Amino acid sequence: MADRIVELLIGQSAVHVLDDLRARGERAGPAMAIVAEMLVTRVDDEYETAGHGTWDPLAESTLRKRRRKGRGAQILKDTGRAAGSTHGEHSDEHAAAYTDVAYMIFHASSAPRRIIPYRNPFDLASPDDVAEEAAQTIVDWVAHGRA
């Protein structure tokens, strides 16, 4: 009989722990806010490194036009409009990075191309690393209540 009382106490304790974990999992907004900022940082890294060196260079004609106007040769960064437009958003259930610059669709679309090369800063160089870091942040939140 004593063993059963101990089992019941351990069982009740486990139920409370699981309830706490479930509740934090359902209110993961604080962790998701951090994940959204991680995504923004990773997109910013893509701009800074020109897709980690994978983006096609600017065409000679584009470079000539830019030089005449006194502008530089940084892809999607010279005016700062595209590179500065990345925002994070989150809820208890999701995290995302997005841009509100309309012309970015021409760089990020997977549609066939004739003029503008594919230069998508949202196509992250190491998505598995991002997913792993995001998952760890969420686990830390659920398990310990801190992200």
Short mmCIF file of C-alpha atoms in Angstrom, two decimals:
data_model
loop_
_atom_site.label_atom_id
_atom_site.label_comp_id
_atom_site.label_asym_id
_atom_site.label_seq_id
_atom_site.Cartn_x
_atom_site.Cartn_y
_atom_site.Cartn_z
CA MET A 1 0.00 0.00 0.00
CA ALA A 2 2.79 2.46 0.80
CA ASP A 3 4.24 1.94 -2.64
CA ARG A 4 0.96 2.94 -4.25
CA ILE A 5 0.76 6.16 -2.24
CA VAL A 6 4.27 7.08 -3.40
CA GLU A 7 3.31 6.24 -6.97
CA LEU A 8 0.22 8.43 -6.72
CA LEU A 9 2.24 11.37 -5.39
CA ILE A 10 4.83 11.01 -8.13
CA GLY A 11 2.06 10.64 -10.69
CA GLN A 12 0.29 13.80 -9.50
CA SER A 13 3.56 15.70 -9.53
CA ALA A 14 4.24 14.58 -13.10
CA VAL A 15 0.78 15.69 -14.17
CA HIS A 16 1.43 19.19 -12.80
CA VAL A 17 4.80 19.34 -14.56
CA LEU A 18 3.24 18.22 -17.84
CA ASP A 19 0.42 20.76 -17.42
CA ASP A 20 3.01 23.51 -16.93
CA LEU A 21 4.95 22.37 -20.01
CA ARG A 22 1.79 22.24 -22.11
CA ALA A 23 0.74 25.71 -20.94
CA ARG A 24 4.15 27.21 -21.82
CA GLY A 25 4.02 25.45 -25.19
CA GLU A 26 0.65 27.02 -25.89
CA ARG A 27 1.98 30.47 -24.92
CA ALA A 28 5.26 30.39 -26.77
CA GLY A 29 5.08 34.04 -27.85
CA PRO A 30 8.22 35.09 -25.93
CA ALA A 31 10.24 32.32 -27.60
CA MET A 32 8.71 33.06 -30.99
CA ALA A 33 9.67 36.75 -30.64
CA ILE A 34 13.30 35.65 -30.30
CA VAL A 35 12.97 33.26 -33.25
CA ALA A 36 11.53 36.09 -35.39
CA GLU A 37 14.55 38.26 -34.54
CA MET A 38 16.85 35.34 -35.39
CA LEU A 39 15.22 35.17 -38.81
CA VAL A 40 15.62 38.92 -39.34
CA THR A 41 19.30 38.65 -38.41
CA ARG A 42 19.81 35.76 -40.84
CA VAL A 43 18.14 37.71 -43.66
CA ASP A 44 20.34 40.70 -42.84
CA ASP A 45 23.36 38.37 -43.11
CA GLU A 46 22.22 37.41 -46.63
CA TYR A 47 22.20 41.09 -47.65
CA GLU A 48 25.59 41.72 -46.05
CA THR A 49 27.25 38.78 -47.81
CA ALA A 50 25.37 38.95 -51.15
CA GLY A 51 23.84 35.57 -50.44
CA HIS A 52 27.13 34.30 -48.98
CA GLY A 53 28.69 34.92 -52.37
CA THR A 54 26.04 33.06 -54.36
CA TRP A 55 24.27 36.06 -55.92
CA ASP A 56 25.16 36.92 -59.50
CA PRO A 57 27.23 40.10 -59.73
CA LEU A 58 25.70 43.26 -61.12
CA ALA A 59 25.73 43.56 -64.88
CA GLU A 60 28.30 45.92 -66.43
CA SER A 61 25.46 48.10 -67.72
CA THR A 62 24.06 48.41 -64.18
CA LEU A 63 27.48 49.27 -62.81
CA ARG A 64 27.94 51.99 -65.46
CA LYS A 65 24.55 53.53 -64.61
CA ARG A 66 25.34 53.48 -60.92
CA ARG A 67 28.76 55.07 -61.40
CA ARG A 68 27.24 57.88 -63.47
CA LYS A 69 24.82 58.56 -60.61
CA GLY A 70 27.62 58.35 -58.03
CA ARG A 71 26.22 55.20 -56.47
CA GLY A 72 28.03 52.09 -55.30
CA ALA A 73 27.90 48.49 -56.36
CA GLN A 74 26.41 46.78 -53.34
CA ILE A 75 23.65 44.45 -54.50
CA LEU A 76 20.27 45.38 -52.98
CA LYS A 77 22.02 47.61 -50.43
CA ASP A 78 23.00 50.90 -52.06
CA THR A 79 19.85 52.82 -51.14
CA GLY A 80 19.21 50.80 -48.00
CA ARG A 81 15.56 50.43 -48.91
CA ALA A 82 15.52 46.66 -49.50
CA ALA A 83 18.16 45.74 -46.95
CA GLY A 84 16.53 47.87 -44.28
CA SER A 85 13.03 46.57 -44.87
CA THR A 86 13.20 43.22 -43.10
CA HIS A 87 10.79 42.94 -40.19
CA GLY A 88 9.98 40.15 -37.79
CA GLU A 89 6.53 39.07 -36.71
CA HIS A 90 5.40 36.40 -34.30
CA SER A 91 2.53 34.90 -32.38
CA ASP A 92 2.30 32.01 -29.95
CA GLU A 93 2.35 29.67 -32.93
CA HIS A 94 4.68 31.13 -35.54
CA ALA A 95 7.65 33.35 -36.26
CA ALA A 96 8.54 34.97 -39.57
CA ALA A 97 10.67 37.56 -41.30
CA TYR A 98 9.19 39.60 -44.14
CA THR A 99 9.69 42.68 -46.29
CA ASP A 100 7.17 45.29 -47.29
CA VAL A 101 9.20 46.46 -50.31
CA ALA A 102 7.08 45.53 -53.32
CA TYR A 103 9.90 45.17 -55.86
CA MET A 104 11.58 42.42 -53.83
CA ILE A 105 9.19 39.94 -55.42
CA PHE A 106 11.20 40.33 -58.64
CA HIS A 107 14.38 39.24 -56.85
CA ALA A 108 12.81 36.51 -54.70
CA SER A 109 10.35 34.91 -57.10
CA SER A 110 11.17 31.48 -58.48
CA ALA A 111 9.53 32.45 -61.80
CA PRO A 112 11.61 32.06 -64.97
CA ARG A 113 14.05 34.94 -65.44
CA ARG A 114 15.24 37.01 -68.34
CA ILE A 115 16.53 40.20 -66.76
CA ILE A 116 16.76 40.28 -62.96
CA PRO A 117 18.82 37.46 -61.47
CA TYR A 118 17.51 35.44 -58.54
CA ARG A 119 18.78 37.19 -55.41
CA ASN A 120 16.53 36.16 -52.57
CA PRO A 121 17.73 37.26 -49.13
CA PHE A 122 14.99 35.09 -47.60
CA ASP A 123 16.59 31.98 -49.11
CA LEU A 124 18.85 31.38 -46.12
CA ALA A 125 22.28 29.82 -46.59
CA SER A 126 21.91 27.34 -43.73
CA PRO A 127 18.21 26.77 -43.03
CA ASP A 128 18.92 23.65 -40.95
CA ASP A 129 21.07 25.70 -38.57
CA VAL A 130 18.32 28.28 -38.24
CA ALA A 131 15.73 25.56 -37.59
CA GLU A 132 17.95 23.94 -34.98
CA GLU A 133 18.60 27.23 -33.19
CA ALA A 134 14.89 28.09 -33.29
CA ALA A 135 13.93 24.67 -31.96
CA GLN A 136 16.39 25.01 -29.08
CA THR A 137 14.95 28.42 -28.20
CA ILE A 138 11.44 26.96 -28.12
CA VAL A 139 12.57 23.94 -26.07
CA ASP A 140 14.28 26.24 -23.57
CA TRP A 141 11.07 28.23 -23.24
CA VAL A 142 8.85 25.19 -22.78
CA ALA A 143 11.22 23.35 -20.45
CA HIS A 144 12.50 26.23 -18.35
CA GLY A 145 10.20 29.20 -18.95
CA ARG A 146 13.00 31.27 -20.43
CA ALA A 147 14.04 31.76 -24.01
#
